[in-house]
XYZ file of C-alpha atoms in Angstrom:
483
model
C 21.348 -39.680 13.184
C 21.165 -36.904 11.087
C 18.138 -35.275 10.589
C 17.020 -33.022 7.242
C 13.836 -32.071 8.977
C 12.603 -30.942 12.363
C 9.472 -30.373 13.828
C 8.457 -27.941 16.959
C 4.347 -28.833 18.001
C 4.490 -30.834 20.259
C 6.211 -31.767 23.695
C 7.885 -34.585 22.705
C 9.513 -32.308 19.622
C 11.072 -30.101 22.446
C 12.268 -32.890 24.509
C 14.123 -34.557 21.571
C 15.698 -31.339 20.462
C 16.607 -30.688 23.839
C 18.615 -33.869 24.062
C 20.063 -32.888 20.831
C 21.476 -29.446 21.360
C 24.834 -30.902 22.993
C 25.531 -33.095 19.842
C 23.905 -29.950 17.592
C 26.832 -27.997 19.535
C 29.607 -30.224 19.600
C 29.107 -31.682 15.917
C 28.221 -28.951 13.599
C 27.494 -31.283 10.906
C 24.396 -33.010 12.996
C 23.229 -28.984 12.401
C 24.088 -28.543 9.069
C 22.236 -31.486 7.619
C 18.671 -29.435 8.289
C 17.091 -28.538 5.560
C 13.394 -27.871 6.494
C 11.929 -27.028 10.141
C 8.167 -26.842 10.430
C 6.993 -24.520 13.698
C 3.510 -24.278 14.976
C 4.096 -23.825 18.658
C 1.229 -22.151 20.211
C 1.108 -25.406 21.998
C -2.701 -24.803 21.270
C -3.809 -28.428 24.132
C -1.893 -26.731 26.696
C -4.118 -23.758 26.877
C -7.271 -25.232 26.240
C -6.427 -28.423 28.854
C -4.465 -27.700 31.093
C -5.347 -30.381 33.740
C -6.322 -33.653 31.122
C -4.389 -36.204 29.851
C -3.646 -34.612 26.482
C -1.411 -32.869 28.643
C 0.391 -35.960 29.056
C 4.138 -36.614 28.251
C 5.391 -39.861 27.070
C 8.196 -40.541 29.450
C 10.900 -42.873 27.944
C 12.165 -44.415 30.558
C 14.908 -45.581 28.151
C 16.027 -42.345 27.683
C 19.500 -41.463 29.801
C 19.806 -38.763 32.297
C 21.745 -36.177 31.097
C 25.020 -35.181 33.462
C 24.385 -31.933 35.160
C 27.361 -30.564 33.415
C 25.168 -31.233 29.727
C 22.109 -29.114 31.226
C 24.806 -25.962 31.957
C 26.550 -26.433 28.264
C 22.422 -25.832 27.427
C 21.982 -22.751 29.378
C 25.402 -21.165 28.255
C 24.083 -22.107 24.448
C 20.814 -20.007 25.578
C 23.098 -16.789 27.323
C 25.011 -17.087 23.509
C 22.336 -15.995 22.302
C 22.308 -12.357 22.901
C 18.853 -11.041 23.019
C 19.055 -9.628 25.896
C 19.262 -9.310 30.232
C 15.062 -9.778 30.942
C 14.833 -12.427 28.000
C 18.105 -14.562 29.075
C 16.913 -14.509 32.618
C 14.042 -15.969 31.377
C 15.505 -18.301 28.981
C 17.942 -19.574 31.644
C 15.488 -19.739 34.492
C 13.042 -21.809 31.794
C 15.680 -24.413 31.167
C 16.340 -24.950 34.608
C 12.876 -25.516 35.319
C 12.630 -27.875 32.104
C 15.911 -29.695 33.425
C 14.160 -30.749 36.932
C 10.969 -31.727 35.428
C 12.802 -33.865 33.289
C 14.730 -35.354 36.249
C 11.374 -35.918 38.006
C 9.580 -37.739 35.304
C 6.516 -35.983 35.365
C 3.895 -36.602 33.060
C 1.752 -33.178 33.599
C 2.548 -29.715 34.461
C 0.239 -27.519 36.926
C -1.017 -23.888 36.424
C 1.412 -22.276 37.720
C 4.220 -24.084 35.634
C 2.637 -23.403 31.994
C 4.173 -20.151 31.514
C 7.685 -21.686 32.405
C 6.784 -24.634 29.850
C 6.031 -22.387 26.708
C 9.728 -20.410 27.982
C 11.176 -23.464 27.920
C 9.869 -25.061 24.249
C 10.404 -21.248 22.871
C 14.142 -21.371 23.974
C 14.511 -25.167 23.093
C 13.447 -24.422 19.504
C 15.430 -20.586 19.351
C 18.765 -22.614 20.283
C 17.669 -25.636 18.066
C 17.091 -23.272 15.341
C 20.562 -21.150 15.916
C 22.424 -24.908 15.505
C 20.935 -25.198 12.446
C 22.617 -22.723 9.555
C 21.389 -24.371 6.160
C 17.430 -24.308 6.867
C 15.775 -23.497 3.492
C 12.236 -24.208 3.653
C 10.567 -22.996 6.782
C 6.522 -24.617 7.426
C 4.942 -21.778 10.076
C 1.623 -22.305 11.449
C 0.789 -20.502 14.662
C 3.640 -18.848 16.956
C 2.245 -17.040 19.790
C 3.839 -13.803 21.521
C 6.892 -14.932 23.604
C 10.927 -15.846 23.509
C 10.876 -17.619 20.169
C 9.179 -14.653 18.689
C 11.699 -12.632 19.660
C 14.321 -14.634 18.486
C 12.940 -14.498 14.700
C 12.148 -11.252 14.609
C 15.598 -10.219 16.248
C 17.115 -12.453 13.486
C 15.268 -11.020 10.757
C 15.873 -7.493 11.314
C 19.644 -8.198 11.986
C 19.277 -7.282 15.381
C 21.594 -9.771 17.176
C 25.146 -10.733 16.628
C 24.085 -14.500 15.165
C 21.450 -14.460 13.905
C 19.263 -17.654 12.451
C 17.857 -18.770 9.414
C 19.969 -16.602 6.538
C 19.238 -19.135 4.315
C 15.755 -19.867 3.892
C 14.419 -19.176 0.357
C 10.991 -19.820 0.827
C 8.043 -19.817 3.818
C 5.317 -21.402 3.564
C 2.132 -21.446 5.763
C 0.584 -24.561 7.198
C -1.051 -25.755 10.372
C -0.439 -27.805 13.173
C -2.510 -31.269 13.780
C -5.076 -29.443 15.762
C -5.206 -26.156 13.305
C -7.824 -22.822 13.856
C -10.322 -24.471 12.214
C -12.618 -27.390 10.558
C -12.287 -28.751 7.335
C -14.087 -26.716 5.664
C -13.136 -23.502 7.181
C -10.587 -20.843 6.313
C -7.646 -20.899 9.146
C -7.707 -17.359 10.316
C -4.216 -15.967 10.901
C -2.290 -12.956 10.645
C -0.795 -12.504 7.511
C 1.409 -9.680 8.505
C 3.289 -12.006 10.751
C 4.969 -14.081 8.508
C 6.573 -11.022 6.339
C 7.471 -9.325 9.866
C 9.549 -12.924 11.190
C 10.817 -13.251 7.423
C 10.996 -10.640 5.342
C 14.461 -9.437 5.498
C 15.803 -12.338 5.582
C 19.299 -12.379 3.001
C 18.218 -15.125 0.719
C 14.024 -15.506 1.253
C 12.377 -15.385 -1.946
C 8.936 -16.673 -1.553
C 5.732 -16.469 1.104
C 3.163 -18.960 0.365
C -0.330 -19.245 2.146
C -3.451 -21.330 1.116
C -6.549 -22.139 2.758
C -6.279 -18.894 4.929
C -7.824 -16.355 6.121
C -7.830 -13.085 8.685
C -10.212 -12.010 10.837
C -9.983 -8.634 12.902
C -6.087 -8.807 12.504
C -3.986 -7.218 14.461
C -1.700 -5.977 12.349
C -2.694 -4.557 8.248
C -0.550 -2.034 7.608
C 3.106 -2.489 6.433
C 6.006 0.121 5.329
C 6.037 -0.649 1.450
C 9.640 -1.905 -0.132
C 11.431 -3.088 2.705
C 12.150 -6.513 1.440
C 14.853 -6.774 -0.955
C 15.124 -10.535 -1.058
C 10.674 -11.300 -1.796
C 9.700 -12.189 -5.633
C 7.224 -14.587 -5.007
C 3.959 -14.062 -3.376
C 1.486 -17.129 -3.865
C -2.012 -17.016 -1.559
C -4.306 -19.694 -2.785
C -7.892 -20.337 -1.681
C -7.410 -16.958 1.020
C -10.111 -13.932 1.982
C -8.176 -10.967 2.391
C -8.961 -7.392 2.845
C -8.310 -5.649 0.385
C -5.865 -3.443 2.350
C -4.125 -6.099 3.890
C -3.534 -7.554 0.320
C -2.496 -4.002 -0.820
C -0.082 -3.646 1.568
C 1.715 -7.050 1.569
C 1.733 -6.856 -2.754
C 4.369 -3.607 -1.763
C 6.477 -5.119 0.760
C 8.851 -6.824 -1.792
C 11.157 -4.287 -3.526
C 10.996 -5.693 -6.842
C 8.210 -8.661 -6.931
C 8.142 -10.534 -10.034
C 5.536 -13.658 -9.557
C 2.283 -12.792 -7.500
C -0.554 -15.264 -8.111
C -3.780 -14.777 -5.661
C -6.967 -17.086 -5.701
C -9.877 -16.223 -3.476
C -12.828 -18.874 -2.192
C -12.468 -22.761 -1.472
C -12.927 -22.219 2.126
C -16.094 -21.147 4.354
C -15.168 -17.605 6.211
C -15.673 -18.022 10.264
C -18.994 -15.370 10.266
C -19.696 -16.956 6.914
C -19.293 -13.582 4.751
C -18.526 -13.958 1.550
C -14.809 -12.719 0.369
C -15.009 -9.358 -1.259
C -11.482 -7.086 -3.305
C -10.758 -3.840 -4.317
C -9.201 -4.057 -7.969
C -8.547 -0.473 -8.306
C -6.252 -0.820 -4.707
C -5.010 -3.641 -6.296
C -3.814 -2.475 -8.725
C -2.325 0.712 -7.559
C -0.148 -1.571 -5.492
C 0.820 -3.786 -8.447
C 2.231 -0.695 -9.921
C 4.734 -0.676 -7.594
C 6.390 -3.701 -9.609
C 5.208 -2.398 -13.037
C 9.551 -3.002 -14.067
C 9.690 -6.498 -12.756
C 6.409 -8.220 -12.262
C 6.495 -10.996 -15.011
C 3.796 -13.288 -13.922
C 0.555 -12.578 -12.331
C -2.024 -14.935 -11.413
C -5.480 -13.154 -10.283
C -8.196 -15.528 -9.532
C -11.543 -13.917 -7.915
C -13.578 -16.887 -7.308
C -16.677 -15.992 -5.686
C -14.890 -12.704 -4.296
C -17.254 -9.664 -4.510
C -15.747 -6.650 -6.537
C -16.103 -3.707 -4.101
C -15.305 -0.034 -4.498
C -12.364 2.075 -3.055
C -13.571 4.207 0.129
C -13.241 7.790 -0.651
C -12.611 7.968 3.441
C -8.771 9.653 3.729
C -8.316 8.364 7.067
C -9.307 4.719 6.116
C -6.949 2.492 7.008
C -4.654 4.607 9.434
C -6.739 4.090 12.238
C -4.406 2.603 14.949
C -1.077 3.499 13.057
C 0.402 4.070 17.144
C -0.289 0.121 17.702
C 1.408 -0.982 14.207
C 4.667 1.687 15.800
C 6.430 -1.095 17.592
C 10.641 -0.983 17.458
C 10.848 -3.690 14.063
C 8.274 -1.523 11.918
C 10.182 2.011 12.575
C 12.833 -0.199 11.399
C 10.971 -0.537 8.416
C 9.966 3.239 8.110
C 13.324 4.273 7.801
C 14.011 2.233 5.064
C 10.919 2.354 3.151
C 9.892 4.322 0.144
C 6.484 5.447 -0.751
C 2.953 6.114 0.897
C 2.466 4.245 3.711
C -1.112 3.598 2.615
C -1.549 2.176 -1.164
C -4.977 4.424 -1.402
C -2.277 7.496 -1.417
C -0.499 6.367 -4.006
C -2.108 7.972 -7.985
C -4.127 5.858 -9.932
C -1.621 5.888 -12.909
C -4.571 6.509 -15.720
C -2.774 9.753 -17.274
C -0.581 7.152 -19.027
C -2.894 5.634 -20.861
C -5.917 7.466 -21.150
C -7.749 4.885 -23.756
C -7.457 2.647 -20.896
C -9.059 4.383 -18.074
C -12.515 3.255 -18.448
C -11.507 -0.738 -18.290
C -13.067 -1.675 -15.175
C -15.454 1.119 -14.065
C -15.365 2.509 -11.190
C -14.430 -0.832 -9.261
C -12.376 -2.598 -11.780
C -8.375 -3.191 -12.509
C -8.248 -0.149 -15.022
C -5.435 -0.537 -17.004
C -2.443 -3.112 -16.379
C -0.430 -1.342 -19.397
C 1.277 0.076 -17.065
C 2.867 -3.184 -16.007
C 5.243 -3.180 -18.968
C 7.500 -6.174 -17.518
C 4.642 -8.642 -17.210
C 4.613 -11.583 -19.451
C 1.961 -13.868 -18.009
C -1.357 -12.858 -17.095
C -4.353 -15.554 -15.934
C -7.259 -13.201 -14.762
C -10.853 -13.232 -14.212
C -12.709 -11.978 -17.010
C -15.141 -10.180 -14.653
C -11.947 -8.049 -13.504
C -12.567 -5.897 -16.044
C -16.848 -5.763 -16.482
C -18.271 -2.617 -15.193
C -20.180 -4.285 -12.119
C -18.498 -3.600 -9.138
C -21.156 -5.294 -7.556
C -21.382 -8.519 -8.972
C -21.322 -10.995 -6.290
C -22.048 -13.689 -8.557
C -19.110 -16.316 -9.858
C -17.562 -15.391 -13.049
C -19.692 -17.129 -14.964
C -22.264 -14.836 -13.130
C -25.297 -13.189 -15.445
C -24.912 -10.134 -14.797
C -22.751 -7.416 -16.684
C -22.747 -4.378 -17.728
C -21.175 -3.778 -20.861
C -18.339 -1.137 -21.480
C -18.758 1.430 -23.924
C -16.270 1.850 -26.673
C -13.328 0.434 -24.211
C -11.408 -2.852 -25.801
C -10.002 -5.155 -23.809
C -7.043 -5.037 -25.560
C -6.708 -1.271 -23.869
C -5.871 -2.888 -20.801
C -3.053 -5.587 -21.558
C 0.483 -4.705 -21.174
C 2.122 -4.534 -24.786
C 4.867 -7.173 -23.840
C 1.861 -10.278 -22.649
C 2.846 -13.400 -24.435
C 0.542 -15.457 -22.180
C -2.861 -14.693 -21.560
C -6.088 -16.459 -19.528
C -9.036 -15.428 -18.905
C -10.775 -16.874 -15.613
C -14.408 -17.542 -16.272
C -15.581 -16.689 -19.810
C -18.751 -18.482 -21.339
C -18.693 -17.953 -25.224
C -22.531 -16.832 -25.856
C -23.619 -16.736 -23.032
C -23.222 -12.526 -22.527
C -23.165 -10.563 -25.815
C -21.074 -7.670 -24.027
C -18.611 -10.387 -23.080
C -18.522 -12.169 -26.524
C -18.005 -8.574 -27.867
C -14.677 -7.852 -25.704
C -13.754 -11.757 -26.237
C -14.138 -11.319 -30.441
C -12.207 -7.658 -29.980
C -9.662 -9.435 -28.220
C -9.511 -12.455 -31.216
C -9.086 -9.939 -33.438
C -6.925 -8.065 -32.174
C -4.422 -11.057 -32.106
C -5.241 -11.890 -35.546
C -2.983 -8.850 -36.655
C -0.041 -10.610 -35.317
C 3.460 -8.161 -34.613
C 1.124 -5.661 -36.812
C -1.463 -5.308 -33.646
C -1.141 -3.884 -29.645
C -0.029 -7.204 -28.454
C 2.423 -8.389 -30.889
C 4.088 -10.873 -28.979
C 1.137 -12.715 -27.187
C 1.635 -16.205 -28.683
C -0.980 -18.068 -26.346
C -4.600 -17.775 -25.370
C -6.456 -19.678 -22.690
C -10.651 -18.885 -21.536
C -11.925 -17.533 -25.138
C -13.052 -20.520 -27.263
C -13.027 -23.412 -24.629
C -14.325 -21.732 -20.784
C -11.682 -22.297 -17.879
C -13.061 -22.066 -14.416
C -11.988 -20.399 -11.610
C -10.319 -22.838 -9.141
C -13.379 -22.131 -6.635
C -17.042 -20.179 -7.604
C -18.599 -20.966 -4.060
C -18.286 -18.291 -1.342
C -19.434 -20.752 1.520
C -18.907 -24.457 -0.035
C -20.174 -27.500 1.857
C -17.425 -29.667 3.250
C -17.347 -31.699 -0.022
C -16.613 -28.993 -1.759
C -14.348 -27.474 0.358
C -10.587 -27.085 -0.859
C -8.140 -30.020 1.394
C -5.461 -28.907 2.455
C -2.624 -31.879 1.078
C -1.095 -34.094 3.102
C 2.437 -33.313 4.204
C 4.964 -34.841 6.057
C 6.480 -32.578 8.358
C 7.848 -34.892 11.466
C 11.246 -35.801 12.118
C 13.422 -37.655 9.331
């Protein structure tokens, strides 16, 4: 059969590839015909059972035994590999282990054997993967520390003679049946992770994420630029710091769609989610020559101001210093740290009020950017509103247009939140902003042609920062098995 889709979660995933990888090997068609792989193999009910019957295997008894000689072909497949003496020890002494425990027919595993089990489903999906030259999509949910890891990361940084995956296009977050957390509660992962397995990769183009967030991560800082291949960056329904967000908006080289919606999902300490516009948009001006499209969203997000601190945010730089992010030092450009980088108001000096001292400031500078759907409150002078954007209070801005802050070249504009008469200072800005395109080619934004959130109100996707589970955003169904 040829499959267009794989899955590595569970056990029976790994034994099925595993009686693959000789046909994978001999046929490289059976290979090529993979389109989409989805990995999540933490192999989360091992660890948290690892003497119950959800460790159970479902032995098919009508299943052949494989000739000895098959199991070798396996284990030279995993020394072709080439990441290393310690790691192909480990890979070969894995499969070994995985080839008697087939030949035994056991149904459970004991203590002692778990760390041999993970080896062996890590190398079973590294050599699956390797077989497999045309994957495009890749589904990630949680990958734990170990040979598989390796194996991406090896690949994405070029690091080994064959390396997988060179062309995926697009990666896209989701997770497995058992997941981080209920229903109604963000998944907390670590963001950083899926640029550091992907983001070199020759043809990726896109990282999407919804319905996450992080919590103490382990990783938030990033050498800016290093992706050439990244244009799309699409986080829906997240809570990210704002120096986490920062830092992944200046990753790509040249990013040209980011779109970013906060709230839908109930944080695990049940804080509410909070961003730094002015960080924000220091880091968008990274892109200020390509960014076309930009999607900003705040939801029930609290708009908080920049630390004047100027050791924020390096704290633990040693423990980011592994080999793969020198890597990345060498080849980056730019401040480390997007709070280094100048605010950018000198340009545009009418501008520099738009905001206060917690808002976007100007987005002139973004002279590439065509679309722009953003929360009206981006640009009130409330740092501190924690209410929606349909919240009651604002302060109003004094002799600062909204117009001041819109790139020249918008044809597309929506605004996130805006209830005509309900705010006079808003209504003022809104009727500034009607005017303004009244003039036509005559005014600042002579080729905006469209208008959304001024005479008919267009909520934000979510305005609850801890929603009940009926409220909650649902993750959609997908199909991510075997076919």
């Amino acid at each position: 059969m040829n499959y267009t889709q794989i899955r590595f979660a569970k056990v029976p995933d790994f034994e099925q590839a595993y009686r693959l990888l000789p046909s994978f090997a001999h046929d490289q068609s059976l290979g090529e015909s993979v389109k989409q792989v989805f990995i999540d193999v933490s192999l989360r009910p091992f660890r948290l059972r690892p003497r119950y019957s959800i460790l159970s295997r479902d032995v098919d008894d009508a299943a052949p035994a494989m000739a000895r000689e098959t199991h070798e072909v396996i284990r030279n497949l995993a020394r072709g590999l080439e990441l290393g003496e310690e790691s192909t020890r480990k890979m070969v002494a894995a499969l070994t282990w995985w080839e008697g425990w087939m030949e035994r027919g056991a149904d459970k595993i004991t203590d002692a054997e778990r760390g041999l089990l993970y080896d062996a489903a890590y190398t079973i999906a590294a050599l699956t993967l390797s077989l497999c030259p045309c994957i495009e999509t890749v589904y990630i949910g949680e990958l734990n520390p170990g040979l598989l890891e390796e194996y991406l990361l090896k690949s994405n940084y070029g690091l080994i003679p064959r390396p997988a995956l060179q062309r995926v296009t697009k990666v896209e977050y989701h997770p497995g049946d058992w997941g981080t957390a209920g229903e109604s509660t963000y998944d907390t992962i670590e963001f950083m992770d899926l640029f550091r397995y992907f983001h070199r990769l020759p043809r990726v183009e896109s990282i999407e994420v919804a319905g996450a967030a992080e919590y103490q991560p382990v990783r938030n800082l990033f050498p800016p630029a290093t992706s050439p291949g990244i244009r799309r960056i699409d986080f829906a329904h997240v809570d990210v710091s704002s120096d986490t967000m920062a830092a992944m908006i200046r990753i790509p080289v040249a990013l040209e769609e980011l779109s970013v919606s906060y709230g839908g999902c109930m944080y695990p300490d049940c804080g509410s989610p909070s961003i730094d516009l002015a960080l924000i948009a220091k880091a968008l001006r990274q892109h200020k020559t390509t960014l076309r499209v930009l999607d900003l969203d705040l939801g029930p997000a609290i708009i908080s101001i920049s630390s004047n601190d100027p050791d924020e945010g390096i704290n633990g730089l040693d423990r980011h210093r592994d080999a793969y992010f020198r890597i990345d030092e060498e080849a980056s450009s730019g401040p480390l740290l997007a709070r280094d980088l100048p605010d950018g108001d000198g340009e545009h000096p009418e501008a520099a009020a738009v905001g206060g001292e917690g808002g976007l400031k100007a987005l002139r500078d973004l002279a590439a950017l065509k679309r722009l759907s953003i929360s009206f409150r981006a640009f009130t002078d409330d740092p501190l509103d924690r209410r929606s954007s349909l919240g009651s209070r604002f302060t109003p801005l004094q002799s600062v247009q909204l117009v001041d802050a819109l790139p020249p070249g918008l044809e597309y504009l929506c605004l996130y939140g805006y209830v005509k008469g309900k705010h006079a200072a808003m209504d003022e800005m809104a009727n500034d902003l009607v005017r303004e395109i009244g003039l036509g080619p005559a005014g600042r934004l002579p080729r905006l042609a469209e208008v959304k959130g001024i005479d008919e109100t267009v909520p934000p996707a979510f305005d609850i920062a801890e929603p009940d589970d009926d409220e909650a955003w649902k993750r959609p169904s997908l199909h991510l098995g075997w076919c």
